[in-house]
CSV table of N, CA, C and O in Angstrom, one decimal:
chain,number,residue,atom,x,y,z
A,263,UNK,N,-10.2,-50.8,14.3
A,263,UNK,CA,-9.0,-50.2,15.1
A,263,UNK,C,-9.2,-48.6,14.4
A,263,UNK,O,-8.9,-48.0,15.3
A,264,UNK,N,-9.5,-48.4,13.3
A,264,UNK,CA,-9.2,-47.2,12.9
A,264,UNK,C,-10.3,-46.3,13.3
A,264,UNK,O,-10.3,-45.2,13.4
A,265,UNK,N,-11.6,-46.9,13.7
A,265,UNK,CA,-12.6,-46.2,14.2
A,265,UNK,C,-12.2,-45.7,15.4
A,265,UNK,O,-12.7,-44.5,15.7
A,266,UNK,N,-11.6,-46.3,16.4
A,266,UNK,CA,-11.1,-45.8,17.5
A,266,UNK,C,-10.2,-44.8,17.8
A,266,UNK,O,-10.4,-43.9,18.2
A,267,UNK,N,-9.4,-44.7,16.7
A,267,UNK,CA,-8.2,-43.5,16.7
A,267,UNK,C,-8.8,-42.3,16.4
A,267,UNK,O,-8.2,-41.5,16.7
A,268,UNK,N,-10.1,-42.2,15.7
A,268,UNK,CA,-10.5,-40.9,15.2
A,268,UNK,C,-11.6,-40.4,16.5
A,268,UNK,O,-11.9,-39.2,16.1
A,269,UNK,N,-12.1,-41.3,17.3
A,269,UNK,CA,-12.8,-41.0,18.0
A,269,UNK,C,-12.7,-39.8,19.0
A,269,UNK,O,-11.4,-39.8,19.5
A,270,UNK,N,-13.4,-38.8,19.0
A,270,UNK,CA,-13.3,-37.6,19.8
A,270,UNK,C,-12.2,-36.5,19.4
A,270,UNK,O,-11.9,-35.6,19.8
A,271,UNK,N,-12.2,-36.6,18.0
A,271,UNK,CA,-11.2,-35.6,17.3
A,271,UNK,C,-12.0,-34.9,16.5
A,271,UNK,O,-13.1,-35.4,15.9
A,272,UNK,N,-11.8,-33.7,16.5
A,272,UNK,CA,-12.8,-32.6,15.9
A,272,UNK,C,-11.9,-32.4,14.6
A,272,UNK,O,-10.8,-31.4,14.6
A,273,UNK,N,-12.2,-33.4,13.6
A,273,UNK,CA,-11.6,-32.9,12.4
A,273,UNK,C,-11.6,-31.6,11.6
A,273,UNK,O,-12.6,-31.3,11.6
A,274,UNK,N,-10.6,-30.9,11.4
A,274,UNK,CA,-10.8,-29.7,10.6
A,274,UNK,C,-10.9,-28.6,11.7
A,274,UNK,O,-10.6,-27.3,11.1
A,275,UNK,N,-11.0,-28.6,13.1
A,275,UNK,CA,-11.4,-27.5,13.8
A,275,UNK,C,-9.9,-27.3,14.3
A,275,UNK,O,-9.9,-26.1,14.8
A,276,UNK,N,-9.3,-28.2,14.6
A,276,UNK,CA,-7.9,-27.9,15.4
A,276,UNK,C,-6.6,-28.3,14.6
A,276,UNK,O,-6.9,-29.3,13.6
A,277,UNK,N,-5.8,-27.7,14.4
A,277,UNK,CA,-4.6,-28.0,13.6
A,277,UNK,C,-3.8,-29.1,14.4
A,277,UNK,O,-3.5,-28.8,15.7
A,278,UNK,N,-3.0,-29.9,13.7
A,278,UNK,CA,-2.3,-30.6,14.4
A,278,UNK,C,-0.8,-30.0,14.6
A,278,UNK,O,0.1,-30.9,14.9
A,279,UNK,N,-0.3,-29.1,13.9
A,279,UNK,CA,0.8,-28.4,14.0
A,279,UNK,C,0.9,-27.5,15.4
A,279,UNK,O,0.0,-27.1,16.1
A,280,UNK,N,2.2,-27.6,15.7
A,280,UNK,CA,2.5,-26.7,16.8
A,280,UNK,C,3.3,-25.5,16.4
A,280,UNK,O,3.6,-25.2,15.2
A,281,UNK,N,3.2,-24.2,17.3
A,281,UNK,CA,3.5,-23.2,17.3
A,281,UNK,C,5.4,-23.2,17.3
A,281,UNK,O,5.8,-22.0,17.3
A,282,UNK,N,6.1,-24.3,17.9
A,282,UNK,CA,7.4,-24.1,18.1
A,282,UNK,C,8.0,-24.1,16.7
A,282,UNK,O,7.8,-24.5,15.6
A,283,UNK,N,9.1,-23.0,16.8
A,283,UNK,CA,10.0,-22.7,16.0
A,283,UNK,C,9.6,-21.7,15.0
A,283,UNK,O,10.1,-21.2,13.9
A,284,UNK,N,8.0,-21.3,15.3
A,284,UNK,CA,7.7,-20.2,14.4
A,284,UNK,C,7.8,-19.0,14.8
A,284,UNK,O,7.4,-18.4,16.0
A,285,UNK,N,8.1,-17.7,14.0
A,285,UNK,CA,8.7,-16.5,14.4
A,285,UNK,C,7.3,-15.7,13.5
A,285,UNK,O,7.2,-15.9,12.5
A,286,UNK,N,6.8,-14.7,14.6
A,286,UNK,CA,5.8,-13.8,13.7
A,286,UNK,C,6.5,-13.1,12.8
A,286,UNK,O,7.8,-12.6,13.2
A,287,UNK,N,5.7,-12.3,12.1
A,287,UNK,CA,6.5,-11.4,11.1
A,287,UNK,C,7.0,-10.1,11.8
A,287,UNK,O,6.2,-9.9,13.0
A,288,UNK,N,7.7,-9.3,11.4
A,288,UNK,CA,8.0,-8.1,12.3
A,288,UNK,C,7.1,-6.8,12.3
A,288,UNK,O,6.5,-6.9,11.2
A,289,UNK,N,6.9,-6.7,13.5
A,289,UNK,CA,5.7,-5.5,13.9
A,289,UNK,C,6.3,-4.3,14.1
A,289,UNK,O,7.3,-4.3,14.7
A,290,UNK,N,5.5,-3.3,14.1
A,290,UNK,CA,5.7,-1.9,14.8
A,290,UNK,C,4.4,-1.5,15.3
A,290,UNK,O,3.5,-1.6,14.6
A,291,UNK,N,4.6,-0.8,16.5
A,291,UNK,CA,3.5,-0.3,17.1
A,291,UNK,C,3.5,1.3,16.8
A,291,UNK,O,4.7,2.1,17.3
A,292,UNK,N,2.4,1.8,16.4
A,292,UNK,CA,2.8,3.3,16.0
A,292,UNK,C,1.6,4.1,17.3
A,292,UNK,O,0.0,3.4,17.2
A,293,UNK,N,1.7,5.1,17.9
A,293,UNK,CA,0.7,5.8,18.7
A,293,UNK,C,0.2,7.1,18.1
A,293,UNK,O,0.8,7.8,17.4
A,294,UNK,N,-1.1,7.2,18.1
A,294,UNK,CA,-2.0,8.3,17.7
A,294,UNK,C,-2.4,8.9,18.9
A,294,UNK,O,-3.0,8.3,19.9
A,295,UNK,N,-2.9,10.3,18.5
A,295,UNK,CA,-3.3,11.1,19.8
A,295,UNK,C,-4.4,12.0,19.0
A,295,UNK,O,-4.0,12.8,18.1
A,296,UNK,N,-5.7,11.8,19.8
A,296,UNK,CA,-6.8,12.9,19.1
A,296,UNK,C,-6.4,14.2,19.8
A,296,UNK,O,-5.6,14.4,20.8
A,297,UNK,N,-7.2,15.3,19.3
A,297,UNK,CA,-7.0,16.6,20.1
A,297,UNK,C,-7.3,16.7,21.6
A,297,UNK,O,-6.7,17.5,22.3
A,298,UNK,N,-8.3,15.9,21.9
A,298,UNK,CA,-8.7,15.8,23.5
A,298,UNK,C,-8.1,14.9,24.5
A,298,UNK,O,-8.3,14.7,25.5
A,299,UNK,N,-7.0,14.4,23.7
A,299,UNK,CA,-5.8,13.5,24.3
A,299,UNK,C,-6.0,12.0,24.4
A,299,UNK,O,-5.3,11.4,25.1
A,300,UNK,N,-7.2,11.7,23.8
A,300,UNK,CA,-7.5,10.1,23.7
A,300,UNK,C,-6.1,9.7,22.8
A,300,UNK,O,-5.9,10.0,21.9
A,301,UNK,N,-5.5,8.8,23.1
A,301,UNK,CA,-4.6,7.8,22.9
A,301,UNK,C,-5.2,6.3,22.2
A,301,UNK,O,-5.7,5.9,22.9
A,302,UNK,N,-4.2,6.2,21.1
A,302,UNK,CA,-4.6,4.7,20.4
A,302,UNK,C,-3.3,4.2,20.0
A,302,UNK,O,-2.5,5.1,19.3
A,303,UNK,N,-3.0,2.9,20.3
A,303,UNK,CA,-1.8,2.4,19.7
A,303,UNK,C,-2.3,1.2,18.7
A,303,UNK,O,-2.9,0.7,19.1
A,304,UNK,N,-1.6,1.3,17.6
A,304,UNK,CA,-2.2,0.3,16.5
A,304,UNK,C,-0.8,-0.2,16.0
A,304,UNK,O,0.3,0.2,16.0
A,305,UNK,N,-0.9,-1.5,15.8
A,305,UNK,CA,0.0,-2.5,15.3
A,305,UNK,C,0.2,-2.6,13.9
A,305,UNK,O,-1.1,-2.9,13.2
A,306,UNK,N,1.1,-2.3,13.2
A,306,UNK,CA,1.4,-2.6,11.8
A,306,UNK,C,2.6,-3.6,11.5
A,306,UNK,O,3.4,-3.7,12.4
A,307,UNK,N,2.6,-4.1,10.2
A,307,UNK,CA,3.8,-5.0,9.8
A,307,UNK,C,4.9,-3.7,9.4
A,307,UNK,O,4.6,-2.6,9.4
A,308,UNK,N,5.8,-4.3,9.9
A,308,UNK,CA,7.1,-3.5,9.6
A,308,UNK,C,7.3,-2.7,8.5
A,308,UNK,O,7.8,-1.7,8.3
A,309,UNK,N,7.1,-3.6,7.4
A,309,UNK,CA,7.0,-3.0,6.1
A,309,UNK,C,5.9,-2.0,5.6
A,309,UNK,O,5.8,-1.5,4.3
A,310,UNK,N,4.7,-2.1,6.3
A,310,UNK,CA,3.6,-1.2,6.0
A,310,UNK,C,3.7,0.3,5.7
A,310,UNK,O,4.7,0.7,6.5
A,311,UNK,N,2.9,0.9,5.0
A,311,UNK,CA,2.9,2.3,4.9
A,311,UNK,C,2.0,2.7,6.0
A,311,UNK,O,0.8,2.5,5.8
A,312,UNK,N,2.5,3.6,7.1
A,312,UNK,CA,1.8,3.7,8.2
A,312,UNK,C,1.0,5.2,8.0
A,312,UNK,O,1.7,6.2,7.4
A,313,UNK,N,0.0,5.5,7.9
A,313,UNK,CA,-0.9,6.5,7.7
A,313,UNK,C,-0.3,7.6,8.8
A,313,UNK,O,-0.3,7.5,10.1
A,314,UNK,N,-0.5,8.8,8.2
A,314,UNK,CA,-0.5,10.2,9.5
A,314,UNK,C,-1.6,10.0,10.4
A,314,UNK,O,-1.4,10.9,11.4
A,315,UNK,N,-2.8,9.7,9.8
A,315,UNK,CA,-3.9,9.9,10.9
A,315,UNK,C,-4.7,8.6,10.8
A,315,UNK,O,-4.4,7.7,9.9
A,316,UNK,N,-5.4,8.4,12.2
A,316,UNK,CA,-6.1,7.2,12.5
A,316,UNK,C,-7.7,7.9,13.3
A,316,UNK,O,-7.7,8.5,14.1
A,317,UNK,N,-8.8,6.8,13.1
A,317,UNK,CA,-9.9,7.1,13.6
A,317,UNK,C,-9.9,6.4,14.9
A,317,UNK,O,-9.9,5.1,14.7
A,318,UNK,N,-10.4,6.9,15.7
A,318,UNK,CA,-10.6,6.2,17.0
A,318,UNK,C,-11.6,5.7,17.3
A,318,UNK,O,-12.4,5.8,16.5
A,319,UNK,N,-11.9,4.5,18.3
A,319,UNK,CA,-13.2,4.2,18.4
A,319,UNK,C,-14.4,4.9,18.7
A,319,UNK,O,-15.3,4.7,18.1
A,320,UNK,N,-14.1,6.3,19.2
A,320,UNK,CA,-15.1,7.1,19.3
A,320,UNK,C,-15.2,8.0,18.2
A,320,UNK,O,-16.2,8.9,18.4
A,321,UNK,N,-14.6,7.9,17.1
A,321,UNK,CA,-15.0,8.3,15.8
A,321,UNK,C,-14.1,9.9,15.9
A,321,UNK,O,-14.3,10.4,14.6
A,322,UNK,N,-13.3,10.2,16.6
A,322,UNK,CA,-12.4,11.0,16.4
A,322,UNK,C,-11.2,11.0,15.7
A,322,UNK,O,-10.7,9.8,15.3
A,323,UNK,N,-10.5,11.9,15.1
A,323,UNK,CA,-9.5,11.7,14.2
A,323,UNK,C,-8.3,12.1,15.0
A,323,UNK,O,-8.0,13.1,15.7
A,324,UNK,N,-7.3,11.0,15.1
A,324,UNK,CA,-5.9,11.4,15.7
A,324,UNK,C,-4.7,11.4,14.9
A,324,UNK,O,-4.6,10.8,14.0
A,325,UNK,N,-3.9,11.9,15.6
A,325,UNK,CA,-2.8,12.1,14.5
A,325,UNK,C,-1.3,11.5,15.0
A,325,UNK,O,-1.4,11.2,16.5
A,326,UNK,N,-0.7,10.7,14.5
A,326,UNK,CA,0.6,10.2,14.7
A,326,UNK,C,1.4,10.9,15.7
A,326,UNK,O,1.5,12.5,15.6
A,327,UNK,N,1.7,10.7,17.0
A,327,UNK,CA,2.6,11.2,17.9
A,327,UNK,C,3.9,11.7,17.5
A,327,UNK,O,4.4,12.9,17.5
A,328,UNK,N,4.7,10.6,16.7
A,328,UNK,CA,6.0,10.8,16.3
A,328,UNK,C,5.7,11.2,14.7
A,328,UNK,O,6.9,11.8,14.2
A,329,UNK,N,4.9,11.5,14.6
A,329,UNK,CA,5.0,12.0,13.0
A,329,UNK,C,4.9,13.7,12.8
A,329,UNK,O,4.7,14.3,13.9
A,330,UNK,N,4.9,13.7,11.4
A,330,UNK,CA,4.4,15.5,11.1
A,330,UNK,C,2.9,15.6,10.8
A,330,UNK,O,2.3,14.5,10.5
A,331,UNK,N,2.3,16.7,11.2
A,331,UNK,CA,1.1,16.9,10.8
A,331,UNK,C,1.0,16.9,9.3
A,331,UNK,O,1.7,17.4,8.5
A,332,UNK,N,-0.2,16.3,8.9
A,332,UNK,CA,-0.3,15.6,7.6
A,332,UNK,C,-0.7,17.1,6.6
A,332,UNK,O,-1.5,18.0,7.1
A,333,UNK,N,-0.5,17.3,5.7
A,333,UNK,CA,-0.6,18.4,4.6
A,333,UNK,C,-2.0,18.3,4.1
A,333,UNK,O,-2.2,17.3,3.4
A,334,UNK,N,-3.1,19.3,4.4
A,334,UNK,CA,-4.3,18.9,3.8
A,334,UNK,C,-4.6,19.4,2.3
A,334,UNK,O,-3.8,20.6,2.1
A,335,UNK,N,-4.8,18.7,1.2
A,335,UNK,CA,-4.9,19.0,0.3
A,335,UNK,C,-6.1,20.1,0.1
A,335,UNK,O,-7.0,20.1,0.4
A,336,UNK,N,-5.6,21.0,-1.0
A,336,UNK,CA,-6.4,22.1,-1.3
A,336,UNK,C,-7.5,21.7,-2.7
A,336,UNK,O,-7.3,22.5,-3.6
A,337,UNK,N,-8.2,20.7,-2.4
A,337,UNK,CA,-9.2,20.3,-3.2
A,337,UNK,C,-10.4,20.9,-3.5
A,337,UNK,O,-10.9,21.8,-2.8
A,338,UNK,N,-10.8,21.2,-5.0
A,338,UNK,CA,-12.0,22.2,-5.1
A,338,UNK,C,-13.3,21.4,-4.6
A,338,UNK,O,-13.4,20.2,-4.2
A,339,UNK,N,-14.0,22.4,-3.8
A,339,UNK,CA,-15.1,21.6,-3.1
A,339,UNK,C,-16.3,21.1,-4.5
A,339,UNK,O,-16.2,21.5,-5.5
A,340,UNK,N,-16.8,20.0,-3.6
A,340,UNK,CA,-17.7,19.2,-4.6
A,340,UNK,C,-18.7,20.1,-5.2
A,340,UNK,O,-19.6,21.0,-4.4
A,341,UNK,N,-19.3,20.1,-6.7
A,341,UNK,CA,-20.0,20.7,-7.2
A,341,UNK,C,-21.7,20.1,-6.8
A,341,UNK,O,-21.8,18.7,-6.8
A,342,UNK,N,-22.3,20.9,-6.4
A,342,UNK,CA,-23.9,20.4,-5.9
A,342,UNK,C,-24.8,20.6,-7.0
A,342,UNK,O,-24.1,21.2,-8.2
A,343,UNK,N,-26.2,20.1,-7.2
A,343,UNK,CA,-26.7,20.0,-8.4
A,343,UNK,C,-27.1,21.6,-8.4
A,343,UNK,O,-27.5,22.0,-9.7
A,344,UNK,N,-27.5,22.3,-7.4
A,344,UNK,CA,-27.4,23.7,-7.5
A,344,UNK,C,-26.4,24.6,-8.2
A,344,UNK,O,-26.7,25.5,-9.1
A,345,UNK,N,-25.2,24.4,-8.1
A,345,UNK,CA,-24.0,24.9,-8.5
A,345,UNK,C,-24.1,24.5,-10.2
A,345,UNK,O,-23.9,25.4,-11.1
A,346,UNK,N,-24.4,23.2,-10.7
A,346,UNK,CA,-24.7,23.2,-11.9
A,346,UNK,C,-25.8,23.7,-12.7
A,346,UNK,O,-25.9,24.1,-14.0
A,347,UNK,N,-26.9,23.9,-11.7
A,347,UNK,CA,-27.9,24.4,-12.7
A,347,UNK,C,-27.8,26.0,-12.9
A,347,UNK,O,-28.0,26.6,-13.7
A,348,UNK,N,-26.9,26.5,-11.9
A,348,UNK,CA,-26.7,28.0,-12.1
A,348,UNK,C,-25.5,28.4,-13.0
A,348,UNK,O,-25.7,29.4,-13.5
A,349,UNK,N,-25.1,27.0,-13.4
A,349,UNK,CA,-24.1,27.3,-14.6
A,349,UNK,C,-24.8,27.2,-15.9
A,349,UNK,O,-24.3,27.9,-16.9
A,350,UNK,N,-26.0,26.6,-15.9
A,350,UNK,CA,-26.8,26.9,-17.2
A,350,UNK,C,-28.0,27.9,-17.3
A,350,UNK,O,-28.2,28.3,-18.3
A,351,UNK,N,-28.4,28.2,-16.2
A,351,UNK,CA,-29.4,29.3,-15.9
A,351,UNK,C,-29.0,30.3,-15.3
A,351,UNK,O,-28.3,30.2,-14.2
A,352,UNK,N,-29.6,31.4,-15.5
A,352,UNK,CA,-29.6,32.6,-14.4
A,352,UNK,C,-30.5,32.6,-13.3
A,352,UNK,O,-31.5,31.8,-13.5
A,353,UNK,N,-30.6,33.4,-12.2
A,353,UNK,CA,-31.6,33.5,-11.3
A,353,UNK,C,-32.9,34.1,-11.9
A,353,UNK,O,-34.1,33.6,-11.7
A,354,UNK,N,-32.8,34.7,-13.1
A,354,UNK,CA,-33.8,35.6,-13.4
A,354,UNK,C,-34.6,34.5,-14.3
A,354,UNK,O,-36.2,34.4,-14.4
A,355,UNK,N,-34.0,33.5,-15.2
A,355,UNK,CA,-34.6,32.5,-15.7
A,355,UNK,C,-35.3,31.5,-15.0
A,355,UNK,O,-36.1,31.0,-15.3
A,356,UNK,N,-34.6,31.0,-13.8
A,356,UNK,CA,-35.0,30.3,-12.8
A,356,UNK,C,-36.5,31.0,-12.4
A,356,UNK,O,-37.4,30.0,-12.0
A,357,UNK,N,-36.5,31.9,-12.0
A,357,UNK,CA,-37.8,32.7,-11.4
A,357,UNK,C,-38.8,32.5,-12.2
A,357,UNK,O,-40.2,32.2,-11.8
A,358,UNK,N,-38.4,33.0,-13.6
A,358,UNK,CA,-39.5,32.7,-14.7
A,358,UNK,C,-40.2,31.7,-14.8
A,358,UNK,O,-41.4,31.2,-14.6
A,359,UNK,N,-39.3,30.4,-14.7
A,359,UNK,CA,-39.6,29.0,-14.9
A,359,UNK,C,-40.6,28.5,-13.9
A,359,UNK,O,-41.4,28.0,-13.8
A,360,UNK,N,-39.9,29.1,-12.6
A,360,UNK,CA,-41.0,28.7,-11.3
A,360,UNK,C,-42.3,29.3,-11.2
A,360,UNK,O,-43.2,28.6,-11.3
A,361,UNK,N,-42.2,30.6,-11.8
A,361,UNK,CA,-43.8,31.2,-11.6
A,361,UNK,C,-44.6,30.5,-12.7
A,361,UNK,O,-45.7,30.4,-12.6
A,362,UNK,N,-44.1,30.1,-14.0
A,362,UNK,CA,-44.8,29.4,-15.0
A,362,UNK,C,-45.4,28.3,-14.4
A,362,UNK,O,-46.6,27.9,-14.6
A,363,UNK,N,-44.5,27.5,-13.6
A,363,UNK,CA,-45.0,25.9,-13.1
A,363,UNK,C,-46.0,26.3,-12.0
A,363,UNK,O,-46.8,25.8,-12.1
A,364,UNK,N,-45.8,27.3,-11.2
A,364,UNK,CA,-46.7,27.6,-10.3
A,364,UNK,C,-48.2,28.1,-11.0
A,364,UNK,O,-49.2,27.4,-10.2
A,365,UNK,N,-48.2,28.7,-12.1
A,365,UNK,CA,-49.6,28.9,-12.4
A,365,UNK,C,-49.9,27.9,-13.4
A,365,UNK,O,-51.4,27.6,-12.9
A,366,UNK,N,-49.4,27.0,-13.8
A,366,UNK,CA,-49.7,25.5,-14.0
A,366,UNK,C,-50.4,24.7,-12.9
A,366,UNK,O,-51.3,24.3,-13.2
A,367,UNK,N,-49.9,24.8,-11.9
A,367,UNK,CA,-50.2,24.1,-10.7
A,367,UNK,C,-51.7,24.5,-10.2
A,367,UNK,O,-52.3,24.1,-10.1
A,368,UNK,N,-51.5,26.0,-9.9
A,368,UNK,CA,-52.8,26.5,-9.6
A,368,UNK,C,-53.9,26.1,-10.4
A,368,UNK,O,-55.1,26.3,-9.9
A,369,UNK,N,-53.5,26.4,-11.9
A,369,UNK,CA,-54.6,26.1,-12.7
A,369,UNK,C,-55.4,24.8,-12.7
A,369,UNK,O,-56.5,24.4,-12.7
A,370,UNK,N,-54.3,23.8,-12.5
A,370,UNK,CA,-55.1,22.4,-12.2
A,370,UNK,C,-55.8,22.3,-10.8
A,370,UNK,O,-56.8,21.4,-11.0
A,371,UNK,N,-55.2,23.1,-10.0
A,371,UNK,CA,-56.2,23.0,-8.9
A,371,UNK,C,-57.4,23.9,-8.8
A,371,UNK,O,-58.3,23.6,-7.8
A,372,UNK,N,-57.4,24.5,-9.7
A,372,UNK,CA,-58.7,25.5,-9.7
A,372,UNK,C,-58.6,26.8,-9.1
A,372,UNK,O,-59.6,27.4,-8.8
A,373,UNK,N,-57.3,27.0,-8.7
A,373,UNK,CA,-57.3,28.6,-7.9
A,373,UNK,C,-57.3,29.5,-8.9
A,373,UNK,O,-57.0,29.3,-10.2
A,374,UNK,N,-57.5,30.7,-8.3
A,374,UNK,CA,-57.3,31.8,-9.4
A,374,UNK,C,-55.8,32.1,-9.7
A,374,UNK,O,-54.8,31.8,-8.9
A,375,UNK,N,-55.9,32.4,-10.8
A,375,UNK,CA,-54.4,32.5,-11.6
A,375,UNK,C,-54.5,33.9,-11.5
A,375,UNK,O,-55.1,34.5,-12.3
A,376,UNK,N,-53.2,34.6,-11.2
A,376,UNK,CA,-53.0,36.3,-11.6
A,376,UNK,C,-52.6,36.2,-13.0
A,376,UNK,O,-51.8,35.4,-13.3
A,377,UNK,N,-53.0,37.4,-13.8
A,377,UNK,CA,-52.5,37.4,-15.2
A,377,UNK,C,-51.2,37.9,-15.4
A,377,UNK,O,-50.4,38.6,-14.5
């Protein structure tokens, strides 16, 4: 008899509980709008920290409609390898090193080397 009671049942695939008496968590909907007028509505939990900007599906940055414009932090630009090299060497030193390396390369190739 127990074999028949489970026949046709997808075990683990469906819950036997109902949604009766279950209340969803409180939510809030925040609207964002990009510069070209594209509007996005995002749902957050009521206690969530809502960001001032959101990236739309098209990749544009949208700002909160009811919020204030975010303040951009004045961070230093990232140092590149060239910037770090210039901290250690002068342009004259770099040109001198380049000429030396070019002479070695030309000598290996068998080209004429200027004295």
